[in-house]
Structures are given as C-alpha cells and as structure tokens.
Coordinates of C-alpha atoms in Angstrom, one line a residue:
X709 CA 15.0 -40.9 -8.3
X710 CA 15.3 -44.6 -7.8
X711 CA 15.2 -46.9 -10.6
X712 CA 11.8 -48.2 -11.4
X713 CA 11.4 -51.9 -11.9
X714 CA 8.2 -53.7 -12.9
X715 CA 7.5 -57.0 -12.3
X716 CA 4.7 -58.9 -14.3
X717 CA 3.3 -61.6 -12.1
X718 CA 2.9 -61.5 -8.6
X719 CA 4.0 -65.1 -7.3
X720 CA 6.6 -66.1 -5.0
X721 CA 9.6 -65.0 -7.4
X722 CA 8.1 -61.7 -7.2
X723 CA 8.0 -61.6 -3.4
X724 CA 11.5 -62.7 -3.3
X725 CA 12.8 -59.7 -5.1
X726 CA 11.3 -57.5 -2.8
X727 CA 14.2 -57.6 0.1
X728 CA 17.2 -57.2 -2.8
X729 CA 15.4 -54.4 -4.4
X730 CA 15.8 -52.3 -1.2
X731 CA 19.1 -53.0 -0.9
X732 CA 19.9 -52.6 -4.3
X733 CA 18.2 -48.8 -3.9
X734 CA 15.6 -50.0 -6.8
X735 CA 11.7 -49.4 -6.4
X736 CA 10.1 -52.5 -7.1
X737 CA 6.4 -52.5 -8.3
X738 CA 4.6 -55.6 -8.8
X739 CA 1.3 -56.0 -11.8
X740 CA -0.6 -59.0 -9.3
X741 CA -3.6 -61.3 -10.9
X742 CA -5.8 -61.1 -8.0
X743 CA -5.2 -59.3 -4.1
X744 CA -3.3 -61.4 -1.3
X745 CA -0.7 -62.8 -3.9
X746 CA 2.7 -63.8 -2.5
X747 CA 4.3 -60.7 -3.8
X748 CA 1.2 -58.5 -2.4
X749 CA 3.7 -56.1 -0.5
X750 CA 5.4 -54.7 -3.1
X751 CA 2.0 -54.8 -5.8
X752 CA 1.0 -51.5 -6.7
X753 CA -1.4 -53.1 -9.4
X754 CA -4.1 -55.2 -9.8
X755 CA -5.1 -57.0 -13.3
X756 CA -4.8 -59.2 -16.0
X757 CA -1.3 -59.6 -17.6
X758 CA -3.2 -61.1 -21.3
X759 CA -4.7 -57.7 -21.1
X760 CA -2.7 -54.9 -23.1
X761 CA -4.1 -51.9 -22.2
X762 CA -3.7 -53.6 -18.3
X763 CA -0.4 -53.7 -18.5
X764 CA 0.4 -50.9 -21.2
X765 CA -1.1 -48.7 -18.1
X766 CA 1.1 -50.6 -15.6
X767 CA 4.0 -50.4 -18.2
X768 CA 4.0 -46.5 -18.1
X769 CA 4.9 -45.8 -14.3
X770 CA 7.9 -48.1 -14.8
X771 CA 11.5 -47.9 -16.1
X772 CA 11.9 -51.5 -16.7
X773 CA 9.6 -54.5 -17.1
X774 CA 10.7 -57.9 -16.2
X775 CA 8.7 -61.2 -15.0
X776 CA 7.8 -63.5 -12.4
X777 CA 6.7 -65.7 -15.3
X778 CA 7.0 -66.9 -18.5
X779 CA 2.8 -66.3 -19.8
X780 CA 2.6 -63.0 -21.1
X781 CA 1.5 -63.2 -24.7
X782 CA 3.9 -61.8 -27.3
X783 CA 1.3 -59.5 -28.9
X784 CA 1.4 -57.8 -25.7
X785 CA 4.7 -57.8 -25.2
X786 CA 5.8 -56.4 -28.6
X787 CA 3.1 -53.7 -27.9
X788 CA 5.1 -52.7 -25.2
X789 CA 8.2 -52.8 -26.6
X790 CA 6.7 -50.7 -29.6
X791 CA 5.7 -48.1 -26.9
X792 CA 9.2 -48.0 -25.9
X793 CA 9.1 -49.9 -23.1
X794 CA 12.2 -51.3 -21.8
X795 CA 11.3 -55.4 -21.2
X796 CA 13.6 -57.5 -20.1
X797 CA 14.0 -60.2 -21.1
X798 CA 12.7 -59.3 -24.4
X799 CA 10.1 -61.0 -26.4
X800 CA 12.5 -62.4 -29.0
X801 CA 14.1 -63.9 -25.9
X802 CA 10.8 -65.2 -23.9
X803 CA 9.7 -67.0 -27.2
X804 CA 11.8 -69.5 -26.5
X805 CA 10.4 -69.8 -22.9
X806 CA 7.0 -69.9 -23.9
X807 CA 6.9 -72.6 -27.2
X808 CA 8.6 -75.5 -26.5
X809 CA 8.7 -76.3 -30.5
X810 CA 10.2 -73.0 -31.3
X811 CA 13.0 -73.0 -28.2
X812 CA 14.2 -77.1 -29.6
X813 CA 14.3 -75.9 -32.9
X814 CA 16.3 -72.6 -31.8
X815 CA 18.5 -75.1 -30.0
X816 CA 19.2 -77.3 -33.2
X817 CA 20.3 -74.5 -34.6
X818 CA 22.5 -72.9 -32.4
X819 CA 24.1 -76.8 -31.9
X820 CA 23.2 -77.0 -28.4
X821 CA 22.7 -80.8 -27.2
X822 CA 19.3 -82.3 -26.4
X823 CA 17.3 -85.2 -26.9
X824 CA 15.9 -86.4 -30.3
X825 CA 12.5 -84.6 -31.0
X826 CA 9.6 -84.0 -33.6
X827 CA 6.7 -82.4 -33.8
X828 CA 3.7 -84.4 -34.3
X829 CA -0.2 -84.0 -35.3
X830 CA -1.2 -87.0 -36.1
X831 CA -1.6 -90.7 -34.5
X832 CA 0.4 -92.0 -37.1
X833 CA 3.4 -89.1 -37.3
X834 CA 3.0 -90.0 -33.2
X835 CA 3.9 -93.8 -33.6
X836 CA 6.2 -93.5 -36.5
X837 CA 8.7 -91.8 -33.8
X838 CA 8.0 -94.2 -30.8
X839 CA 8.6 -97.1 -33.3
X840 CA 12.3 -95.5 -34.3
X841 CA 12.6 -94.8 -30.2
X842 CA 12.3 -98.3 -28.7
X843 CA 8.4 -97.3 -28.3
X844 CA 8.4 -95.1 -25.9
X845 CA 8.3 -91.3 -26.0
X846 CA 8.0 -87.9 -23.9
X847 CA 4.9 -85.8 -25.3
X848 CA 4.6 -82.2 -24.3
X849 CA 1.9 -79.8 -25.0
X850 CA 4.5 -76.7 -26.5
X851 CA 3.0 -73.9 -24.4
X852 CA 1.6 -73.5 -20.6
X853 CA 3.7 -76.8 -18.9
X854 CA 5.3 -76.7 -15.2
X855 CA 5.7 -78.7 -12.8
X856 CA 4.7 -81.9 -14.5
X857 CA 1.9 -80.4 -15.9
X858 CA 1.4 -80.8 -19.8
X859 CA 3.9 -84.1 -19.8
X860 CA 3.0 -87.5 -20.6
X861 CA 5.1 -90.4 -21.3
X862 CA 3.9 -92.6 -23.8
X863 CA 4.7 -96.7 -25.2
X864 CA 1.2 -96.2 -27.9
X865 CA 0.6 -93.2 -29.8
X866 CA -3.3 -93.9 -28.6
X867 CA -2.3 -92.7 -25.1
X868 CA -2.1 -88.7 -26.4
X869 CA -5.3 -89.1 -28.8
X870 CA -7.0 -87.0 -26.4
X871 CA -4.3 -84.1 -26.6
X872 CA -3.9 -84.9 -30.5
X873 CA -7.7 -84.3 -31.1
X874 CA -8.2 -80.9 -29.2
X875 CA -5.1 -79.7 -31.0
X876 CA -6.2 -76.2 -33.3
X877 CA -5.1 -76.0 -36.9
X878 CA -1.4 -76.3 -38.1
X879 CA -1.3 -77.0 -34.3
X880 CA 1.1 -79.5 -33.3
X881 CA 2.4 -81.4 -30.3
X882 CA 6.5 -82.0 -29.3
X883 CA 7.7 -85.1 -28.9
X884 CA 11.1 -86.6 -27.4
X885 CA 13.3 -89.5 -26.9
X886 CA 12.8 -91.0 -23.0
X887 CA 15.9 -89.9 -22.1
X888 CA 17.6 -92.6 -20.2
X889 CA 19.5 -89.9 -17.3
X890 CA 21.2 -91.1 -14.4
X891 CA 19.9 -87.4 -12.9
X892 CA 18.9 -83.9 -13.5
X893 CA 20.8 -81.1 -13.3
X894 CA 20.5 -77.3 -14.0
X895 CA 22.7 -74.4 -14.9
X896 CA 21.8 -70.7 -14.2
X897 CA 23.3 -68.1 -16.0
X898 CA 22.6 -64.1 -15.7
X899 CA 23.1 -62.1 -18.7
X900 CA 22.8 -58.3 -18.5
X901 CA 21.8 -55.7 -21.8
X902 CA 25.4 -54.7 -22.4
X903 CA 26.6 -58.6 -22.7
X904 CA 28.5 -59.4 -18.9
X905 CA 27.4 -63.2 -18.6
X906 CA 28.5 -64.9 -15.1
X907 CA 27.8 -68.4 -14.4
X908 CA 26.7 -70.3 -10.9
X909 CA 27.5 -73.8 -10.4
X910 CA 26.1 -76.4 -11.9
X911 CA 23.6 -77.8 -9.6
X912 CA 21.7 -81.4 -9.1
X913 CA 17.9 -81.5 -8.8
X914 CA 15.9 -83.9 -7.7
X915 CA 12.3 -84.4 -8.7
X916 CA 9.0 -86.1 -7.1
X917 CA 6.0 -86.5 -9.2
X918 CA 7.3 -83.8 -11.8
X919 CA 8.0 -80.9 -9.2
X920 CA 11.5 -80.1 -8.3
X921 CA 11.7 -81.1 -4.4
X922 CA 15.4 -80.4 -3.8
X923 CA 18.2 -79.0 -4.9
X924 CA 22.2 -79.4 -4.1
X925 CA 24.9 -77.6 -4.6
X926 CA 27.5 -77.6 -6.8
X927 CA 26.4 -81.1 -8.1
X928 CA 28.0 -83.7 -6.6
X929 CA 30.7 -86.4 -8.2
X930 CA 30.6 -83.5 -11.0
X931 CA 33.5 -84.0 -13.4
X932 CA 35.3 -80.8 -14.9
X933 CA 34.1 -81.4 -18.1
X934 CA 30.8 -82.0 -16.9
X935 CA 31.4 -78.4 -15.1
X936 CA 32.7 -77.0 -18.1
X937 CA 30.2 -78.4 -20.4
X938 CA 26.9 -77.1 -18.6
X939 CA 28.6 -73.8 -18.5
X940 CA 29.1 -73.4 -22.3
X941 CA 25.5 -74.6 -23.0
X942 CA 24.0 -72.0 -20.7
X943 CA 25.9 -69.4 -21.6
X944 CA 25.5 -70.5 -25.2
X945 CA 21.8 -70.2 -25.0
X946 CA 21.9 -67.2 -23.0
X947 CA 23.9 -65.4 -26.1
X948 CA 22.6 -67.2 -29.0
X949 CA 18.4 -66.2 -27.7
X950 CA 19.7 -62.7 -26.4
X951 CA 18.7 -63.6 -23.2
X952 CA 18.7 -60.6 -20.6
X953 CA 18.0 -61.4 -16.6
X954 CA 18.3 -65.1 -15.2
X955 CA 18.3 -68.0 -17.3
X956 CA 17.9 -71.7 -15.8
X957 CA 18.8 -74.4 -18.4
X958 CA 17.7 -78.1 -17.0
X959 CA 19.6 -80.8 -17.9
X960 CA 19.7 -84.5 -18.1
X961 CA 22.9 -86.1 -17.6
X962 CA 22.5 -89.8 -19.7
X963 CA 24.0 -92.8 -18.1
X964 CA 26.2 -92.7 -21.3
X965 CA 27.7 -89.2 -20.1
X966 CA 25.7 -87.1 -22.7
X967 CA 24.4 -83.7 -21.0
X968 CA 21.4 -82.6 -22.8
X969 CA 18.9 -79.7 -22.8
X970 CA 15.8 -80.3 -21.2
X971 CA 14.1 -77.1 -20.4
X972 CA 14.5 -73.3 -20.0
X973 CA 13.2 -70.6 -18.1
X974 CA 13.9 -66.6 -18.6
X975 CA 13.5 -65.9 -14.8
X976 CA 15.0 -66.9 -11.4
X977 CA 13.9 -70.7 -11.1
X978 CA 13.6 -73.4 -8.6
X979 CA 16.7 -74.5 -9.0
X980 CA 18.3 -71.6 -8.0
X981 CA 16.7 -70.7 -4.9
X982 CA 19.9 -72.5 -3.0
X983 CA 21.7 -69.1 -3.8
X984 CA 20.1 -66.8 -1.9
X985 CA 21.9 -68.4 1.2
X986 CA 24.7 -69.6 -0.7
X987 CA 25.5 -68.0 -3.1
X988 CA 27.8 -64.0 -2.9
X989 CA 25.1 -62.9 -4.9
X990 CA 21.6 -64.9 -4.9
X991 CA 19.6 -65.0 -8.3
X992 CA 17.3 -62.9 -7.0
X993 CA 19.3 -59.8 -6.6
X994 CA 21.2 -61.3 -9.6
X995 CA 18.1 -61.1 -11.6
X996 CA 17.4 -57.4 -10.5
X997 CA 20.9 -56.3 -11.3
X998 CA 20.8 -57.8 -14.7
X999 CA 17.8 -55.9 -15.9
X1000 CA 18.6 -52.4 -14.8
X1001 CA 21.8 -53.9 -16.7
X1002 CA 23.9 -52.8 -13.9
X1003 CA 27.5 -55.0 -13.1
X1004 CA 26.9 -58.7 -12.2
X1005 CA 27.8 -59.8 -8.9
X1006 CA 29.8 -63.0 -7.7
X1007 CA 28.7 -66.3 -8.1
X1008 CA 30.9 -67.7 -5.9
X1009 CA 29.5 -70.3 -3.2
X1010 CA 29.9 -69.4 0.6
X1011 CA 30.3 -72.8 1.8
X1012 CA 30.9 -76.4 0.1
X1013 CA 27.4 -77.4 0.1
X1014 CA 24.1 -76.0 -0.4
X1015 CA 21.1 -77.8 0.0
X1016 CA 17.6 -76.3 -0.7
X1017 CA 14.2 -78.5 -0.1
X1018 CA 10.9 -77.5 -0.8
X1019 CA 7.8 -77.6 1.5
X1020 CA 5.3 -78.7 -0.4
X1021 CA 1.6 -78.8 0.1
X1022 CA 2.2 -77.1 4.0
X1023 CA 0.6 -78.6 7.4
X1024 CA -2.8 -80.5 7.3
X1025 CA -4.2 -79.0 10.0
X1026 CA -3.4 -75.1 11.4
X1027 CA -1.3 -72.3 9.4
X1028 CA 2.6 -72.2 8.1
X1029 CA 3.1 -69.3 10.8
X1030 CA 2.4 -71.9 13.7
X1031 CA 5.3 -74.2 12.7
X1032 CA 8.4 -71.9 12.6
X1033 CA 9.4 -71.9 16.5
X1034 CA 9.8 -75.3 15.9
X1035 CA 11.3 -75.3 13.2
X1036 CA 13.7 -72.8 14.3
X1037 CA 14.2 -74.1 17.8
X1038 CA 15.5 -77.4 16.4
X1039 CA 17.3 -75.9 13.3
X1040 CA 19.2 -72.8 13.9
X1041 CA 21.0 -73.2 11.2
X1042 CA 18.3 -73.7 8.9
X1043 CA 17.3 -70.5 6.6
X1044 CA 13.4 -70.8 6.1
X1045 CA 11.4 -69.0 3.3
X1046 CA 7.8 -68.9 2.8
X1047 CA 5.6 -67.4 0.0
X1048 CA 2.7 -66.2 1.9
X1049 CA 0.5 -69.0 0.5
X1050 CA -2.4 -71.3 1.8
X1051 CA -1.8 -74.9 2.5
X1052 CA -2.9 -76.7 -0.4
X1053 CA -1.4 -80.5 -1.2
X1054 CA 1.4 -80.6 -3.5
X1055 CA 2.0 -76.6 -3.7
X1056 CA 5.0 -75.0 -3.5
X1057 CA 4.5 -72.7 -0.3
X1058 CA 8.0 -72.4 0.5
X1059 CA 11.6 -74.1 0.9
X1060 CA 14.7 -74.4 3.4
X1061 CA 18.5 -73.5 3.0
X1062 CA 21.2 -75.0 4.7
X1063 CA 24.7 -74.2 4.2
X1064 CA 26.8 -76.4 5.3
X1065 CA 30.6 -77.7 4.8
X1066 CA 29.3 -81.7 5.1
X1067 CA 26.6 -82.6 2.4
X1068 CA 25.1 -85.2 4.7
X1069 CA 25.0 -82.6 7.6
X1070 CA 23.1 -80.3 5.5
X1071 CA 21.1 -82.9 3.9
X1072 CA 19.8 -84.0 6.8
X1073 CA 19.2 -80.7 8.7
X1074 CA 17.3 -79.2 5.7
X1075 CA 15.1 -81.9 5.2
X1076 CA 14.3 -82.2 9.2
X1077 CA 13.6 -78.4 9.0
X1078 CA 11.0 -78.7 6.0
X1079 CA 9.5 -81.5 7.9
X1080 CA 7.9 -79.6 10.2
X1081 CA 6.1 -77.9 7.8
X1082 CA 3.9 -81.3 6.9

C-alpha cells in the first residue's frame, strides 16, 4: 500500500506536489479551505484547518501530515501529535514559523546572525529603540505576515499606534534594525526525521512592493564564504528547531558583508520554485521525500543559471489559459507553471523557469515569457 501523505492547506504548494507524489509512488491527499482551490485535484477534503476535530478526522486516513502553510494552530497540532499522528514538521518546529518573537529569540540563542530586535508594547518602549537605531525601525506584527503584509517601517513610534492599541494583553509587537542590505537572498535546506540534511544553492531574490517577484540562481558575484556562510546558518537552524521537510531561511546581505536572518518558512517557499526546473531534485519532491523521511536527493543545479519570475496579478482582460500559445510559441524554452487561480491584481497565480547557461539569456527570456501573462 502506498504511503499516505497529507497535506494541510490546499494552495499552490499543494498543487505542486501533486506530479512528484506520483512519481515518488506516494498518495497524496490534500485538507482544502473551500472547493476549486489550486491543489483541488488531489483534495480529498473539505474544511477548516483551526478546526480539530476537521482535521483530527482528515488526520486519521493519513500516514503523515505535512503543510502547504505555516497557520495551523499549535493546540491543534499537538492534538494530533498526541493522537499519534505523524506531523512533519512538528509543532516544536513550526513555532518558530508561526511567532516571529519566539523564532528571533530561538535564533539568539542558537547564535545565528540577524538584525538587532525587541519586542515592544508601548509608544515609548517603541521610540526608545528607534532613537538607539538612527530613528528608524522595521515593525512586524509576530504572527499571520506574508508578502508584505503585517510590515511597516517606521521613523516615529506614532506611526504603529494603531497596531500598538489593538494589541491583547502581555501581547507584544517585534521590532528590528532597518537593515541597510545591498540584496536579499535565501537558503533552502531539506532535513528528513532520521537527520540527512542537504543544501541547495544560495539563491538572490528580488522583491516588488514586499512580494518576491524573481528569483536567480546560485546568487550571483556570491563569494565562497558568502556560500559557505548561508549554508551553515540554514542548516544550523534546520538542526537547532528540529526542523523536518523544506526549510527557506531569507537573508539580507548588509553592504558591510554581514549575512543576516530575515525570515523562515517550514515549507517549500517562493524562493525555491527555480528548482523544479533546475535543480536534480526540485523542493517539491524534496519536500515529499523528507517527510516520509526517505533518502534526500541531489541538489545539484542542471545548468549555470536559473531564473524564476512570478506572474503576478494575471491578464486584465480574458483567462491565464488564453495566453500560453503565445507564450509558448515565442519561448520554447520557457517552463510555465500556473496555480489554477483567478486573475486578481498583485496575486501570485503562477511563475516562469528558464534554464539557461547565460544569466542575461535567461533573464530576459523568463521575464518576456511572464509578460504575456499581463
């Protein structure tokens, strides 16, 4: 009997386990928040992932659970893993993913590099860090965040009263240094139960209004140590949280060569979607292979480059469908993913791989590709 793997969430990294999963031999099965989700093909469930007895009912027709995101509460997850579920990764692991305050703290301790940080609850606790940062500061809510959401920078303390005020008791906000970076970068690591850790390569990411809009690979101009050093943090992290499935670690790099740790997610990320065309072993099938905790595959690149760019938002006018002759016709080359979503401005509903020995050549044709998608 296949292995049974169960997938809370039914988004777009979801749907993209679906094609490794049959070639791995696994049976996927997919708990979906509403019908007509990207992942709808492989959902044999319907309902509410905050809900236990939901997904304690899911839970039981599975071998394994894992996640297409980070927002499953941890009541419900130790519930499960007081059952005797098998989750992965764990909910001493996703803790860190979920609370921004608890994952910097876990970082402090564990030595890992990232910026200066506080939490704050008060105006006054707010300004006393912005006055000993050159007055300005990063202020995040701890939980619920992507994509820009949840992130403000601030120069007064007055300009996250809102966000102070609607905080609960013993509530707090985080707050951070504005880093100065010359760029962002992130490192994706897949750890498995028994402890096998590989390592892809460092990547560069480039952002637009807080959402990751594309992606090279291996980061260009990257220096060995620069190499080296990403690698050891995310596979630090990985270890020191326990962390079991795909782990992305973003990074700043500081225009006085610091690396520093920005954000993490327990999952296969944005940043990593450049791997499923260029990579031996994409982080999709990676992820999968890690939480049946069977033996990691290569990392290794196919090609020098990699280039991955997101369509965002989709046409104005007709459907996604009606734009990949064109697309494909013009870009041969040009590996083109879409989640099954509806056009709506500024949402992920898709991205484009090119693999490529030239950076500029692949640069250029993955952009052109994804521009027909506007």
């Amino acid at each position: 009997m296949a292995l049974r793997v169960g997938v809370i969430g039914g988004g777009q990294l979801a749907r993209m386990m679906i094609a490794p999963a049959v070639e791995l031999g696994l049976d996927l099965r997919v708990l979906a928040e509403g019908e007509g989700m990207s992942a709808a093909l492989a959902a044999t469930a319907i309902g509410d992932y905050r809900d236990l007895e939901t997904v304690r009912a899911f839970a039981a027709d599975v071998d394994v659970v894992t996640f297409d995101h980070e927002h499953v509460p941890q009541d419900v997850l130790r519930a499960l893993v007081a059952d005797g579920v098998v989750v992965h990764p764990g909910p001493d692991a996703l803790q860190f993913a979920q609370d921004k305050l608890v994952m910097r703290a876990r970082l402090a301790e564990l030595g890992v590099p990232q910026p200066d940080w506080a939490p704050v609850r008060s105006i006054a606790e707010l300004q006393d860090f912005l006055d000993a940062h050159a007055g300005a500061g990063v202020v995040k809510t701890p939980r619920g965040g992507y994509d820009g959401k949840g992130v403000r920078v601030v120069r007064a303390a007055a300009e996250a009263q809102d966000w102070l005020d609607a905080l609960a008791e013993d509530d707090a906000l985080l707050v951070e240094e504005l880093v100065p970076f010359v760029r962002e970068l992130a490192q994706q690591v897949a750890r498995r139960p028994s402890g096998q850790i590989v390592a892809y390569p460092v990547v560069e990411t480039v952002q637009r209004d807080g959402v990751c809009a594309e992606v090279i690979a291996p980061a260009p101009a990257a220096a060995d140590r620069l190499v080296e050093v990403a690698e050891a943090i995310g596979r630090t992290i990985a270890e020191g949280l326990g962390v079991t499935g795909m782990l992305a670690v973003e990074l700043f790099e500081t225009d006085d060569e610091r690396i520093l740790v920005n954000e993490l997610a327990m999952r296969p990320h944005n940043s990593g979607h450049w791997s499923q065309d260029g990579a031996v072993t994409g982080q999709f099938e990676q992820h999968l292979r890690a939480v049946a905790d069977l033996p990691l595959g290569s990392t290794a690149p196919r090609s020098a480059w990699s280039v991955m760019v997101n369509i965002l938002g989709g046409p104005v006018e007709g459907t996604l469908d009606g734009r990949f002759g064109a697309a494909m016709a013009a870009h041969p080359q040009a590996k083109i993913h879409t989640y099954g979503k509806a056009p709506r401005p500024g949402r992920k509903v898709g991205h484009v791989n090119v693999v490529d020995d030239d950076l500029d050549d692949a640069v250029y044709v993955a952009r052109a590709a994804a521009a027909h998608f506007d």
